[in-house]
Short mmCIF file of C-alpha atoms in Angstrom, two decimals:
data_model
loop_
_atom_site.label_atom_id
_atom_site.label_comp_id
_atom_site.label_asym_id
_atom_site.label_seq_id
_atom_site.Cartn_x
_atom_site.Cartn_y
_atom_site.Cartn_z
CA MET A 909 -5.17 13.74 -1.00
CA LYS A 910 -1.74 12.27 0.30
CA ILE A 911 -0.63 9.01 -1.23
CA CYS A 912 2.06 6.60 0.16
CA GLN A 913 3.07 3.67 -0.92
CA ILE A 914 4.52 0.39 0.71
CA ALA A 915 6.74 -1.67 -1.04
CA GLY A 916 8.51 -4.52 -0.89
CA TYR A 917 8.83 -8.29 -2.44
CA LYS A 918 6.14 -10.75 -1.39
CA ASN A 919 5.64 -12.02 2.33
CA SER A 920 7.92 -8.57 3.44
CA GLY A 921 4.86 -7.69 5.30
CA LYS A 922 3.20 -4.89 3.48
CA THR A 923 -0.28 -5.96 3.82
CA THR A 924 0.43 -6.07 7.42
CA VAL A 925 1.67 -2.66 7.61
CA MET A 926 -1.00 -1.67 5.39
CA ASN A 927 -3.66 -2.69 7.75
CA GLU A 928 -1.99 -1.37 10.90
CA LEU A 929 -1.73 2.30 9.16
CA ILE A 930 -5.33 2.12 7.65
CA ARG A 931 -6.55 1.37 11.31
CA TYR A 932 -4.11 4.16 13.22
CA PHE A 933 -5.16 6.80 10.34
CA SER A 934 -8.90 5.53 11.03
CA ASP A 935 -8.79 5.96 14.55
CA LYS A 936 -7.42 9.43 14.26
CA GLY A 937 -10.13 10.48 12.22
CA TRP A 938 -8.78 10.30 8.83
CA LYS A 939 -10.50 9.39 5.52
CA VAL A 940 -8.09 6.40 4.06
CA GLY A 941 -8.36 4.70 0.92
CA SER A 942 -6.30 1.69 -0.10
CA LEU A 943 -5.36 0.62 -3.18
CA LYS A 944 -3.45 -2.89 -4.09
CA HIS A 945 -1.65 -4.16 -7.23
CA HIS A 946 -1.92 -7.58 -7.84
CA GLY A 947 1.83 -7.88 -9.07
CA HIS A 948 2.26 -11.67 -9.37
CA GLY A 949 0.86 -12.19 -12.78
CA GLY A 950 -3.03 -13.64 -13.54
CA GLU A 951 -5.72 -12.44 -12.88
CA PRO A 952 -6.79 -11.34 -8.77
CA ASP A 953 -9.36 -13.81 -6.98
CA MET A 954 -12.99 -12.94 -8.06
CA THR A 955 -15.20 -14.73 -6.16
CA GLU A 956 -17.27 -17.31 -8.85
CA GLY A 957 -20.86 -17.84 -9.07
CA THR A 958 -22.07 -14.08 -8.04
CA ASP A 959 -24.30 -12.61 -9.91
CA SER A 960 -21.45 -10.01 -10.25
CA HIS A 961 -19.26 -12.48 -11.65
CA ASP A 962 -21.24 -13.07 -14.04
CA HIS A 963 -21.82 -10.04 -15.44
CA LEU A 964 -18.15 -9.75 -16.00
CA GLY A 965 -18.12 -12.99 -17.85
CA SER A 966 -21.07 -11.82 -19.98
CA GLY A 967 -19.15 -9.27 -21.16
CA SER A 968 -19.78 -6.39 -19.04
CA VAL A 969 -16.84 -3.67 -18.42
CA ILE A 970 -17.64 -2.57 -14.69
CA SER A 971 -19.79 -4.92 -12.37
CA GLY A 972 -21.19 -3.88 -9.14
CA VAL A 973 -23.02 -4.97 -6.18
CA GLN A 974 -24.25 -2.41 -3.29
CA GLY A 975 -24.99 -4.46 0.24
CA GLU A 976 -26.04 -3.21 3.44
CA ASN A 977 -22.54 -1.56 3.98
CA ILE A 978 -20.20 -2.22 1.16
CA THR A 979 -20.31 -1.34 -2.55
CA GLN A 980 -18.04 -3.54 -4.78
CA LEU A 981 -16.61 -2.26 -8.26
CA THR A 982 -14.67 -4.27 -10.47
CA LEU A 983 -13.80 -3.51 -13.66
CA ALA A 984 -12.71 -5.27 -16.49
CA ALA A 985 -10.17 -3.09 -17.60
CA PRO A 986 -6.24 -2.67 -16.83
CA LEU A 987 -5.97 1.15 -15.80
CA GLN A 988 -3.01 2.57 -14.52
CA LEU A 989 -2.20 3.85 -11.28
CA ASP A 990 -2.76 7.27 -12.28
CA GLU A 991 -6.06 6.37 -13.84
CA LEU A 992 -7.13 4.67 -10.43
CA ILE A 993 -5.67 7.65 -8.27
CA GLN A 994 -7.73 10.01 -10.27
CA THR A 995 -10.86 7.36 -9.50
CA TYR A 996 -9.54 7.37 -5.75
CA ARG A 997 -9.49 11.58 -5.41
CA GLN A 998 -13.33 11.32 -6.36
CA PHE A 999 -13.47 9.92 -2.58
CA GLN A 1000 -12.42 13.01 -1.31
CA LEU A 1001 -9.86 10.95 0.82
CA ASP A 1002 -7.24 12.66 3.17
CA LEU A 1003 -4.89 9.43 2.56
CA LEU A 1004 -4.54 7.18 -0.32
CA LEU A 1005 -2.18 4.02 0.46
CA VAL A 1006 -0.54 2.32 -1.86
CA GLU A 1007 0.70 -1.55 -1.90
CA GLY A 1008 3.16 -2.53 -4.70
CA TYR A 1009 3.43 -0.52 -7.74
CA LYS A 1010 7.54 -0.31 -7.03
CA THR A 1011 8.02 1.71 -9.72
CA ALA A 1012 6.13 4.61 -9.31
CA THR A 1013 7.54 7.52 -8.31
CA TYR A 1014 4.72 8.56 -4.97
CA PRO A 1015 6.91 8.67 -1.24
CA LYS A 1016 7.27 5.21 -0.17
CA ILE A 1017 8.01 3.01 2.66
CA VAL A 1018 10.19 0.23 1.56
CA LEU A 1019 10.07 -3.10 3.27
CA LEU A 1020 13.43 -5.15 3.27
CA LYS A 1021 12.65 -8.81 4.41
CA SER A 1022 16.14 -10.08 3.86
CA GLU A 1023 19.60 -8.90 2.44
CA GLU A 1024 18.58 -9.50 -0.99
CA ASP A 1025 15.84 -7.00 -0.70
CA ARG A 1026 18.14 -4.51 -0.11
CA SER A 1027 18.57 -3.79 -4.18
CA LEU A 1028 15.23 -1.88 -4.01
CA LEU A 1029 17.03 0.79 -2.31
CA GLN A 1030 18.88 1.45 -5.28
CA ASN A 1031 16.27 1.03 -7.92
CA LEU A 1032 13.34 3.03 -6.07
CA SER A 1033 12.65 6.53 -5.31
CA ALA A 1034 10.93 8.59 -2.77
CA ILE A 1035 12.01 6.37 -0.17
CA ILE A 1036 10.72 8.13 3.27
CA ALA A 1037 11.76 5.14 5.22
CA VAL A 1038 12.69 1.80 5.64
CA GLY A 1039 11.47 -1.54 7.48
CA THR A 1040 13.35 -4.32 8.14
CA TRP A 1041 13.15 -7.63 9.83
CA ASP A 1042 16.88 -7.79 10.19
CA ILE A 1043 17.94 -4.99 12.16
CA LYS A 1044 21.45 -5.77 11.69
CA MET A 1045 21.90 -4.75 7.80
CA THR A 1046 23.94 -1.77 7.88
CA PHE A 1047 22.36 1.25 6.62
CA ASN A 1048 23.88 4.73 5.39
CA GLN A 1049 20.73 6.15 3.97
CA ASP A 1050 18.63 9.52 4.73
CA TYR A 1051 16.00 7.84 5.71
CA PRO A 1052 14.80 6.34 9.15
CA VAL A 1053 15.25 2.45 9.74
CA LEU A 1054 12.63 0.62 11.40
CA ASP A 1055 12.89 -3.05 13.21
CA MET A 1056 9.29 -4.82 11.78
CA ASN A 1057 9.67 -6.84 14.58
CA ASN A 1058 8.37 -4.17 16.40
CA LEU A 1059 5.44 -3.28 14.00
CA TYR A 1060 2.63 -2.39 16.50
CA GLU A 1061 5.37 0.22 18.47
CA LEU A 1062 6.43 2.09 15.17
CA VAL A 1063 3.05 2.03 13.58
CA PRO A 1064 2.94 5.88 15.08
CA THR A 1065 6.44 6.58 13.93
CA LEU A 1066 5.34 5.83 10.17
CA ALA A 1067 2.65 7.57 10.59
CA GLU A 1068 4.35 10.71 11.90
CA ARG A 1069 6.90 10.58 8.91
CA ILE A 1070 3.66 10.25 6.27
CA ARG A 1071 2.63 12.89 7.79
CA ARG A 1072 5.59 15.28 7.73
CA ASP A 1073 6.78 14.21 4.61
CA LEU A 1074 4.31 13.85 2.59
#
């Protein structure tokens, strides 16, 4: 299973890039998984009033609900990234796209919204590409810099980078 992170600060386009890459690879027949880090503090939103939510409130460590086309599992446990990846390996994925977990050491695409975000390039490891909303920023790096204003055109380039570098 190939693993690629999409990293950046809030509102840098991480979710949009994730969705586009998921669509691209899925359309090519890849079995793709996704994992998002809720890095803004507090708990992720959970739907209140459902049986599965009530089960968690009653003390269940894992609560699941299976519908016609989807199964949702919620764990009441703070698993580490490597533990989560081991769980995802059970699904025999071709690719796992991870949004967030900036400091993890998996290959990553870093998204920069503004000049202030450039510090990520010095603080993060395993960068395979950079997407920026301000293409006027200058870079002296060993990886391609892509214009996020043309996201839909650059998805194949990002996909090729993932295929080749992972």
